[in-house]
């Protein structure tokens, strides 16, 4: 493992100095260059059940953790489309690495909702990493100057290599639920930023897939959190931008399933060009079954990917022009979460069909198809791929009440 020293705008590996990327194109090029390395390390990453330290630094060197920071912070301020392309490229190498990358990259988004002077103290570099669960699973008792936070949260993806941990919690005062002063919420919840060293992890991440993401449970016990280290997605403190929005942290996640599906398609197409059916002597490239399956999967992939990028592009246009999510039409408002969910589910379907296409060549643990099958199965259990998202998006389409997602800006 190499030792790496990081400055504000450069990465030092041994005696080599590599400046941080300054453009979306350079970031994407670095991600694509890293993908084969991640593919080679995929079995190791999976067995380790978390990202090895040097893999984290390789990711840092691509600039992925700078994607969501504004340029005034030394960040890249990539659009949602540009971010998702970078995540796709990383997932083409390894899904767990890409998952941790997109989670860690959200630090720049969270900073928009924190007092800016405090954020500058908390994040002296634009490639620092935040992990944690946003759902309010903790209990925060109001005390002078802040809160005493206690709780247990699941799914702390990338928490082992994080600098900060953000966790949702319900607020109490004198042991009773605390209501928002403006009356908008009878039991207020907030996000709480805690230094990683004040968090205890629980080694329970033994899963079907995404094994290398280290998404274990963690606990925080009676930790004092200053008021200025808490935030709500309802109040923006940073410069208004399309990334200072409550749904921004969910957008690029669909790059992970898309990157895995693309990897599986490329893998199967490469096999099809050289394999001969042992029973018939027919080249796979001339097999009707192979041709139809690959064509169907390519069609599904292309349509799904276009849905993701089309809805992202339209959303960014409205937000960049100074509008808000409320300025989108009902169809446009529903399009993004529907496209994200569809990316997860369709990618799983594509991998399943390609797994069946390769038959017994898929079943060994040495086959990447085995890992892709397990990874896409696991990532589809994430909240963003559940029917509750469909319900909320469907409610927008018919003028009904979304059941879920308003507080986190998912729809």
Short mmCIF file of C-alpha atoms in Angstrom, two decimals:
data_model
loop_
_atom_site.label_atom_id
_atom_site.label_comp_id
_atom_site.label_asym_id
_atom_site.label_seq_id
_atom_site.Cartn_x
_atom_site.Cartn_y
_atom_site.Cartn_z
CA UNK A 1 0.00 0.00 0.00
CA UNK A 2 1.39 3.39 -0.93
CA UNK A 3 1.45 6.37 1.40
CA UNK A 4 -0.41 9.39 0.11
CA UNK A 5 -0.33 12.98 1.31
CA UNK A 6 -3.10 15.30 0.23
CA UNK A 7 -3.04 19.04 -0.15
CA UNK A 8 -5.86 21.37 -1.05
CA UNK A 9 -5.35 20.97 -4.78
CA UNK A 10 -3.01 18.07 -5.32
CA UNK A 11 -2.51 14.42 -4.51
CA UNK A 12 0.95 13.11 -3.68
CA UNK A 13 1.64 9.42 -4.20
CA UNK A 14 5.20 8.57 -3.23
CA UNK A 15 7.34 11.00 -5.20
CA UNK A 16 4.65 11.64 -7.81
CA UNK A 17 2.56 14.79 -7.62
CA UNK A 18 -0.81 14.73 -9.38
CA UNK A 19 -2.91 17.85 -9.40
CA UNK A 20 -6.59 17.50 -8.70
CA UNK A 21 -8.75 17.47 -11.85
CA UNK A 22 -10.21 20.81 -12.84
CA UNK A 23 -12.84 19.81 -15.39
CA UNK A 24 -15.64 17.29 -15.79
CA UNK A 25 -13.84 15.74 -18.77
CA UNK A 26 -10.66 15.18 -16.78
CA UNK A 27 -12.58 13.70 -13.85
CA UNK A 28 -14.41 11.31 -16.16
CA UNK A 29 -11.17 10.32 -17.88
CA UNK A 30 -9.58 9.49 -14.52
CA UNK A 31 -12.62 7.46 -13.48
CA UNK A 32 -12.49 5.47 -16.72
CA UNK A 33 -8.78 4.87 -16.26
CA UNK A 34 -9.36 3.62 -12.72
CA UNK A 35 -12.18 1.23 -13.67
CA UNK A 36 -9.91 -1.65 -14.85
CA UNK A 37 -7.93 -1.38 -11.61
CA UNK A 38 -11.15 -1.58 -9.60
CA UNK A 39 -12.21 -4.63 -11.65
CA UNK A 40 -8.94 -6.35 -10.79
CA UNK A 41 -9.40 -5.49 -7.12
CA UNK A 42 -13.13 -6.37 -6.99
CA UNK A 43 -12.71 -9.77 -5.32
CA UNK A 44 -10.36 -8.26 -2.74
CA UNK A 45 -12.76 -5.38 -2.08
CA UNK A 46 -15.62 -7.81 -1.62
CA UNK A 47 -13.67 -10.07 0.73
CA UNK A 48 -12.48 -7.08 2.74
CA UNK A 49 -16.14 -5.96 3.22
CA UNK A 50 -15.02 -2.34 3.04
CA UNK A 51 -12.81 -0.33 0.71
CA UNK A 52 -9.08 -0.81 1.30
CA UNK A 53 -7.41 2.46 2.28
CA UNK A 54 -5.41 2.69 -0.92
CA UNK A 55 -8.57 2.22 -3.01
CA UNK A 56 -10.12 5.17 -1.18
CA UNK A 57 -7.10 7.25 -2.15
CA UNK A 58 -7.32 6.08 -5.76
CA UNK A 59 -10.92 7.26 -5.79
CA UNK A 60 -9.89 10.54 -4.22
CA UNK A 61 -7.35 10.99 -6.99
CA UNK A 62 -10.08 10.88 -9.63
CA UNK A 63 -11.69 13.97 -8.10
CA UNK A 64 -14.96 12.16 -7.38
CA UNK A 65 -15.19 13.54 -3.84
CA UNK A 66 -14.88 17.10 -5.21
CA UNK A 67 -17.78 16.77 -7.66
CA UNK A 68 -20.46 18.50 -5.59
CA UNK A 69 -18.41 21.35 -4.13
CA UNK A 70 -18.75 24.83 -5.60
CA UNK A 71 -15.79 26.27 -7.45
CA UNK A 72 -15.37 28.93 -4.78
CA UNK A 73 -14.48 26.03 -2.45
CA UNK A 74 -11.96 24.58 -4.91
CA UNK A 75 -14.50 22.00 -6.03
CA UNK A 76 -15.57 20.88 -9.48
CA UNK A 77 -19.29 21.78 -9.25
CA UNK A 78 -20.23 19.14 -11.81
CA UNK A 79 -23.77 18.98 -13.14
CA UNK A 80 -25.94 16.02 -12.18
CA UNK A 81 -25.34 14.51 -15.62
CA UNK A 82 -21.57 14.89 -15.30
CA UNK A 83 -21.59 13.37 -11.82
CA UNK A 84 -23.62 10.38 -12.94
CA UNK A 85 -21.28 9.70 -15.85
CA UNK A 86 -18.34 9.59 -13.44
CA UNK A 87 -20.19 7.18 -11.15
CA UNK A 88 -21.11 5.00 -14.13
CA UNK A 89 -17.46 4.78 -15.11
CA UNK A 90 -16.40 3.73 -11.61
CA UNK A 91 -19.22 1.17 -11.36
CA UNK A 92 -18.01 -0.35 -14.62
CA UNK A 93 -15.04 -1.40 -12.51
CA UNK A 94 -16.64 -2.20 -9.14
CA UNK A 95 -20.08 -1.46 -7.74
CA UNK A 96 -19.02 -1.18 -4.08
CA UNK A 97 -16.31 1.35 -4.91
CA UNK A 98 -18.75 3.40 -6.98
CA UNK A 99 -21.40 3.22 -4.24
CA UNK A 100 -18.96 4.58 -1.66
CA UNK A 101 -17.79 7.20 -4.14
CA UNK A 102 -21.25 8.65 -4.73
CA UNK A 103 -22.04 8.58 -0.99
CA UNK A 104 -18.78 10.35 -0.11
CA UNK A 105 -19.20 12.89 -2.90
CA UNK A 106 -22.35 14.25 -1.24
CA UNK A 107 -20.31 16.17 1.34
CA UNK A 108 -20.35 19.22 -0.90
CA UNK A 109 -24.15 19.04 -1.10
CA UNK A 110 -24.60 18.81 2.66
CA UNK A 111 -22.33 21.83 3.14
CA UNK A 112 -24.91 24.02 1.39
CA UNK A 113 -27.28 23.54 4.32
CA UNK A 114 -24.72 24.38 7.02
CA UNK A 115 -23.66 27.86 8.11
CA UNK A 116 -20.89 28.67 5.64
CA UNK A 117 -18.32 29.88 8.16
CA UNK A 118 -18.85 26.67 10.14
CA UNK A 119 -18.67 24.57 6.98
CA UNK A 120 -15.28 26.07 6.10
CA UNK A 121 -13.98 25.02 9.51
CA UNK A 122 -15.45 21.53 9.22
CA UNK A 123 -14.26 20.92 5.67
CA UNK A 124 -10.85 22.54 5.10
CA UNK A 125 -10.42 20.45 1.92
CA UNK A 126 -12.96 19.83 -0.85
CA UNK A 127 -12.24 16.10 -0.96
CA UNK A 128 -13.32 15.17 2.55
CA UNK A 129 -15.82 12.38 2.99
CA UNK A 130 -19.14 12.21 4.82
CA UNK A 131 -21.08 9.01 5.47
CA UNK A 132 -24.21 8.21 7.46
CA UNK A 133 -27.96 7.64 7.31
CA UNK A 134 -30.27 10.61 6.83
CA UNK A 135 -33.44 8.97 8.13
CA UNK A 136 -34.18 10.18 11.69
CA UNK A 137 -33.26 7.02 13.60
CA UNK A 138 -31.65 8.84 16.54
CA UNK A 139 -32.78 10.87 19.53
CA UNK A 140 -31.40 14.37 20.08
CA UNK A 141 -32.07 16.09 23.41
CA UNK A 142 -31.88 19.89 23.28
CA UNK A 143 -29.28 21.31 25.67
CA UNK A 144 -27.61 24.74 25.92
CA UNK A 145 -25.62 25.36 22.74
CA UNK A 146 -26.73 22.23 20.92
CA UNK A 147 -27.93 18.67 21.39
CA UNK A 148 -27.01 15.37 23.05
CA UNK A 149 -27.33 12.76 20.31
CA UNK A 150 -27.87 9.04 20.87
CA UNK A 151 -28.94 6.30 18.51
CA UNK A 152 -28.18 3.42 16.22
CA UNK A 153 -28.29 3.78 12.46
CA UNK A 154 -28.00 1.11 9.74
CA UNK A 155 -26.33 1.32 6.33
CA UNK A 156 -23.37 3.57 7.03
CA UNK A 157 -21.85 3.04 3.59
CA UNK A 158 -18.19 4.08 3.53
CA UNK A 159 -18.18 5.01 7.20
CA UNK A 160 -14.79 3.41 7.87
CA UNK A 161 -13.01 5.94 5.64
CA UNK A 162 -15.24 8.95 6.43
CA UNK A 163 -14.18 12.22 8.05
CA UNK A 164 -17.69 13.14 9.24
CA UNK A 165 -20.88 11.20 9.88
CA UNK A 166 -24.28 12.80 9.24
CA UNK A 167 -27.25 11.20 10.99
CA UNK A 168 -30.94 11.99 11.23
CA UNK A 169 -32.60 12.29 14.59
CA UNK A 170 -35.83 13.42 16.20
CA UNK A 171 -35.48 16.35 18.59
CA UNK A 172 -36.61 16.24 22.21
CA UNK A 173 -36.64 18.88 24.94
CA UNK A 174 -36.94 17.93 28.59
CA UNK A 175 -37.70 14.40 27.41
CA UNK A 176 -40.68 15.46 25.30
CA UNK A 177 -41.01 15.74 21.48
CA UNK A 178 -39.88 19.18 20.36
CA UNK A 179 -42.21 21.00 17.97
CA UNK A 180 -40.86 23.41 15.36
CA UNK A 181 -41.28 27.01 16.58
CA UNK A 182 -43.21 27.95 13.44
CA UNK A 183 -45.67 25.12 14.02
CA UNK A 184 -44.78 23.38 10.77
CA UNK A 185 -43.73 20.15 12.44
CA UNK A 186 -45.16 18.72 15.69
CA UNK A 187 -41.97 16.69 16.17
CA UNK A 188 -38.92 18.26 14.57
CA UNK A 189 -36.12 16.20 13.08
CA UNK A 190 -32.68 17.41 12.04
CA UNK A 191 -29.39 16.20 10.63
CA UNK A 192 -26.42 16.01 12.97
CA UNK A 193 -22.76 16.12 11.90
CA UNK A 194 -20.41 14.19 14.18
CA UNK A 195 -16.67 13.59 13.71
CA UNK A 196 -16.00 10.01 12.66
CA UNK A 197 -13.89 9.31 15.76
CA UNK A 198 -16.96 9.84 17.98
CA UNK A 199 -18.88 7.10 16.18
CA UNK A 200 -18.75 3.36 16.96
CA UNK A 201 -19.26 0.92 14.08
CA UNK A 202 -20.86 -2.51 14.40
CA UNK A 203 -19.29 -5.22 12.25
CA UNK A 204 -22.50 -6.64 10.80
CA UNK A 205 -22.16 -6.01 7.04
CA UNK A 206 -22.50 -9.61 5.76
CA UNK A 207 -24.72 -9.34 2.71
CA UNK A 208 -25.70 -10.79 -0.65
CA UNK A 209 -24.02 -8.02 -2.64
CA UNK A 210 -22.30 -4.63 -2.43
CA UNK A 211 -20.19 -6.49 0.10
CA UNK A 212 -17.26 -4.10 -0.19
CA UNK A 213 -19.23 -0.96 0.67
CA UNK A 214 -18.83 -1.42 4.41
CA UNK A 215 -22.42 -0.35 4.97
CA UNK A 216 -22.51 -1.48 8.59
CA UNK A 217 -24.59 -0.21 11.49
CA UNK A 218 -23.15 2.44 13.76
CA UNK A 219 -23.95 3.99 17.11
CA UNK A 220 -23.56 7.43 18.65
CA UNK A 221 -24.00 7.61 22.41
CA UNK A 222 -24.69 10.85 24.27
CA UNK A 223 -22.42 12.91 22.01
CA UNK A 224 -22.72 16.69 22.23
CA UNK A 225 -23.41 18.20 18.80
CA UNK A 226 -23.13 22.01 18.62
CA UNK A 227 -26.12 23.76 17.10
CA UNK A 228 -23.98 24.94 14.18
CA UNK A 229 -23.12 21.32 13.30
CA UNK A 230 -26.77 20.52 12.67
CA UNK A 231 -28.83 21.30 9.61
CA UNK A 232 -32.12 20.87 7.82
CA UNK A 233 -32.70 20.43 4.11
CA UNK A 234 -35.35 23.12 4.33
CA UNK A 235 -32.83 25.94 4.86
CA UNK A 236 -30.06 26.74 2.36
CA UNK A 237 -27.06 28.65 3.70
CA UNK A 238 -24.80 28.28 0.68
CA UNK A 239 -24.87 29.98 -2.68
CA UNK A 240 -28.11 29.16 -4.53
CA UNK A 241 -27.38 26.55 -7.19
CA UNK A 242 -28.87 23.37 -8.68
CA UNK A 243 -26.78 21.43 -6.14
CA UNK A 244 -28.20 23.36 -3.16
CA UNK A 245 -31.41 21.35 -3.41
CA UNK A 246 -32.85 18.71 -1.07
CA UNK A 247 -32.88 16.00 -3.75
CA UNK A 248 -29.33 16.58 -5.02
CA UNK A 249 -27.77 13.78 -2.99
CA UNK A 250 -29.97 11.13 -4.66
CA UNK A 251 -29.41 12.04 -8.31
CA UNK A 252 -26.12 10.36 -9.20
CA UNK A 253 -26.83 7.12 -7.33
CA UNK A 254 -28.41 5.57 -10.42
CA UNK A 255 -24.99 5.74 -12.08
CA UNK A 256 -24.07 2.64 -10.04
CA UNK A 257 -26.66 0.25 -11.52
CA UNK A 258 -26.18 1.76 -14.98
CA UNK A 259 -22.42 1.20 -14.79
CA UNK A 260 -22.88 -2.40 -13.66
CA UNK A 261 -25.40 -3.14 -16.42
CA UNK A 262 -23.04 -1.65 -19.01
CA UNK A 263 -20.18 -3.78 -17.68
CA UNK A 264 -22.30 -6.93 -17.91
CA UNK A 265 -23.37 -6.09 -21.47
CA UNK A 266 -19.79 -5.45 -22.55
CA UNK A 267 -18.66 -8.69 -20.89
CA UNK A 268 -21.32 -10.78 -22.64
CA UNK A 269 -20.76 -9.16 -26.02
CA UNK A 270 -17.06 -9.88 -25.77
CA UNK A 271 -17.79 -13.52 -24.95
CA UNK A 272 -20.28 -13.81 -27.80
CA UNK A 273 -17.71 -12.77 -30.38
CA UNK A 274 -15.43 -15.71 -29.61
CA UNK A 275 -17.47 -18.57 -28.17
CA UNK A 276 -18.61 -21.68 -30.06
CA UNK A 277 -21.60 -23.72 -28.92
CA UNK A 278 -20.15 -27.09 -27.89
CA UNK A 279 -23.36 -28.95 -28.73
CA UNK A 280 -23.94 -27.59 -32.23
CA UNK A 281 -20.64 -26.08 -33.29
CA UNK A 282 -22.46 -22.81 -34.02
CA UNK A 283 -20.68 -19.55 -33.29
CA UNK A 284 -22.42 -17.57 -30.56
CA UNK A 285 -22.27 -14.55 -32.80
CA UNK A 286 -24.61 -16.42 -35.17
CA UNK A 287 -26.95 -17.72 -32.47
CA UNK A 288 -30.51 -16.39 -32.62
CA UNK A 289 -30.86 -16.74 -28.83
CA UNK A 290 -27.70 -14.75 -28.17
CA UNK A 291 -28.51 -12.07 -30.72
CA UNK A 292 -32.06 -11.51 -29.45
CA UNK A 293 -31.09 -11.48 -25.78
CA UNK A 294 -28.27 -9.00 -26.27
CA UNK A 295 -30.42 -6.79 -28.51
CA UNK A 296 -33.27 -6.74 -25.97
CA UNK A 297 -30.91 -5.90 -23.14
CA UNK A 298 -29.19 -3.15 -25.15
CA UNK A 299 -32.59 -1.67 -26.01
CA UNK A 300 -33.64 -1.65 -22.37
CA UNK A 301 -30.32 -0.17 -21.29
CA UNK A 302 -30.36 2.60 -23.88
CA UNK A 303 -33.96 3.59 -23.14
CA UNK A 304 -33.38 3.55 -19.39
CA UNK A 305 -30.19 5.56 -19.60
CA UNK A 306 -31.82 8.14 -21.87
CA UNK A 307 -34.67 8.47 -19.37
CA UNK A 308 -32.19 9.20 -16.59
CA UNK A 309 -30.19 11.77 -18.50
CA UNK A 310 -33.20 13.37 -20.17
CA UNK A 311 -34.97 14.04 -16.87
CA UNK A 312 -31.72 15.19 -15.24
CA UNK A 313 -31.01 17.62 -18.04
CA UNK A 314 -34.46 19.17 -17.86
CA UNK A 315 -34.33 19.46 -14.07
CA UNK A 316 -30.91 21.12 -14.22
CA UNK A 317 -32.13 23.61 -16.84
CA UNK A 318 -34.96 24.76 -14.58
CA UNK A 319 -32.80 24.97 -11.46
CA UNK A 320 -29.90 26.69 -13.21
CA UNK A 321 -32.32 29.34 -14.49
CA UNK A 322 -33.18 30.16 -10.88
CA UNK A 323 -36.28 28.02 -10.58
CA UNK A 324 -37.11 25.45 -7.93
CA UNK A 325 -38.40 21.90 -8.00
CA UNK A 326 -41.89 23.37 -7.71
CA UNK A 327 -41.38 25.06 -11.09
CA UNK A 328 -41.24 21.68 -12.83
CA UNK A 329 -44.46 20.40 -14.36
CA UNK A 330 -46.04 17.40 -12.62
CA UNK A 331 -44.69 15.14 -15.38
CA UNK A 332 -41.20 16.64 -15.02
CA UNK A 333 -41.32 16.41 -11.23
CA UNK A 334 -42.18 12.72 -11.42
CA UNK A 335 -39.74 11.95 -14.23
CA UNK A 336 -36.52 12.02 -12.20
CA UNK A 337 -37.45 9.63 -9.35
CA UNK A 338 -39.15 7.35 -11.87
CA UNK A 339 -36.01 7.29 -14.01
CA UNK A 340 -33.79 6.61 -10.99
CA UNK A 341 -35.97 3.73 -9.83
CA UNK A 342 -36.22 2.35 -13.36
CA UNK A 343 -32.42 2.44 -13.69
CA UNK A 344 -32.05 0.22 -10.62
CA UNK A 345 -34.74 -2.26 -11.57
CA UNK A 346 -33.92 -2.46 -15.28
CA UNK A 347 -30.22 -2.93 -14.57
CA UNK A 348 -31.06 -5.85 -12.30
CA UNK A 349 -33.26 -7.31 -15.04
CA UNK A 350 -30.51 -6.93 -17.63
CA UNK A 351 -27.95 -8.66 -15.42
CA UNK A 352 -30.43 -11.47 -14.66
CA UNK A 353 -31.04 -12.12 -18.35
CA UNK A 354 -27.35 -12.03 -19.21
CA UNK A 355 -26.62 -14.35 -16.30
CA UNK A 356 -29.10 -16.82 -17.81
CA UNK A 357 -27.63 -16.31 -21.26
CA UNK A 358 -24.19 -17.43 -20.09
CA UNK A 359 -25.73 -20.29 -18.09
CA UNK A 360 -23.13 -22.31 -16.16
CA UNK A 361 -20.39 -19.85 -17.14
CA UNK A 362 -22.08 -17.42 -14.74
CA UNK A 363 -22.27 -19.48 -11.57
CA UNK A 364 -18.66 -19.58 -10.38
CA UNK A 365 -17.54 -16.94 -7.91
CA UNK A 366 -14.66 -16.22 -10.29
CA UNK A 367 -17.18 -14.98 -12.86
CA UNK A 368 -17.98 -11.26 -12.70
CA UNK A 369 -21.58 -12.18 -13.55
CA UNK A 370 -21.93 -13.74 -10.11
CA UNK A 371 -20.90 -10.52 -8.40
CA UNK A 372 -22.99 -8.31 -10.69
CA UNK A 373 -26.05 -10.46 -10.03
CA UNK A 374 -25.59 -10.13 -6.28
CA UNK A 375 -24.70 -6.44 -6.44
CA UNK A 376 -27.75 -5.43 -8.48
CA UNK A 377 -30.02 -7.59 -6.32
CA UNK A 378 -28.76 -5.87 -3.20
CA UNK A 379 -28.82 -2.29 -4.51
CA UNK A 380 -32.43 -2.74 -5.60
CA UNK A 381 -33.37 -3.12 -1.94
CA UNK A 382 -32.38 0.51 -1.37
CA UNK A 383 -35.18 2.95 -0.65
CA UNK A 384 -34.72 4.69 -3.99
CA UNK A 385 -35.84 1.52 -5.82
CA UNK A 386 -38.96 0.80 -3.77
CA UNK A 387 -42.67 1.11 -4.57
CA UNK A 388 -42.98 4.03 -2.15
CA UNK A 389 -41.10 6.10 -4.71
CA UNK A 390 -43.53 4.97 -7.40
CA UNK A 391 -46.46 6.01 -5.22
CA UNK A 392 -45.05 9.44 -4.53
CA UNK A 393 -44.17 10.04 -8.18
CA UNK A 394 -47.59 8.76 -9.24
CA UNK A 395 -49.24 11.17 -6.84
CA UNK A 396 -47.65 14.06 -8.70
CA UNK A 397 -48.99 12.73 -11.98
CA UNK A 398 -52.59 12.79 -10.76
CA UNK A 399 -52.44 15.70 -8.33
CA UNK A 400 -52.60 13.47 -5.26
CA UNK A 401 -50.65 13.48 -2.01
CA UNK A 402 -47.18 11.87 -2.06
CA UNK A 403 -46.88 9.45 0.82
CA UNK A 404 -43.13 9.66 1.08
CA UNK A 405 -40.14 11.73 0.06
CA UNK A 406 -41.20 15.29 0.72
CA UNK A 407 -38.97 15.78 3.73
CA UNK A 408 -35.90 14.48 1.92
CA UNK A 409 -36.76 16.05 -1.40
CA UNK A 410 -36.78 12.73 -3.22
CA UNK A 411 -39.83 13.70 -5.25
#
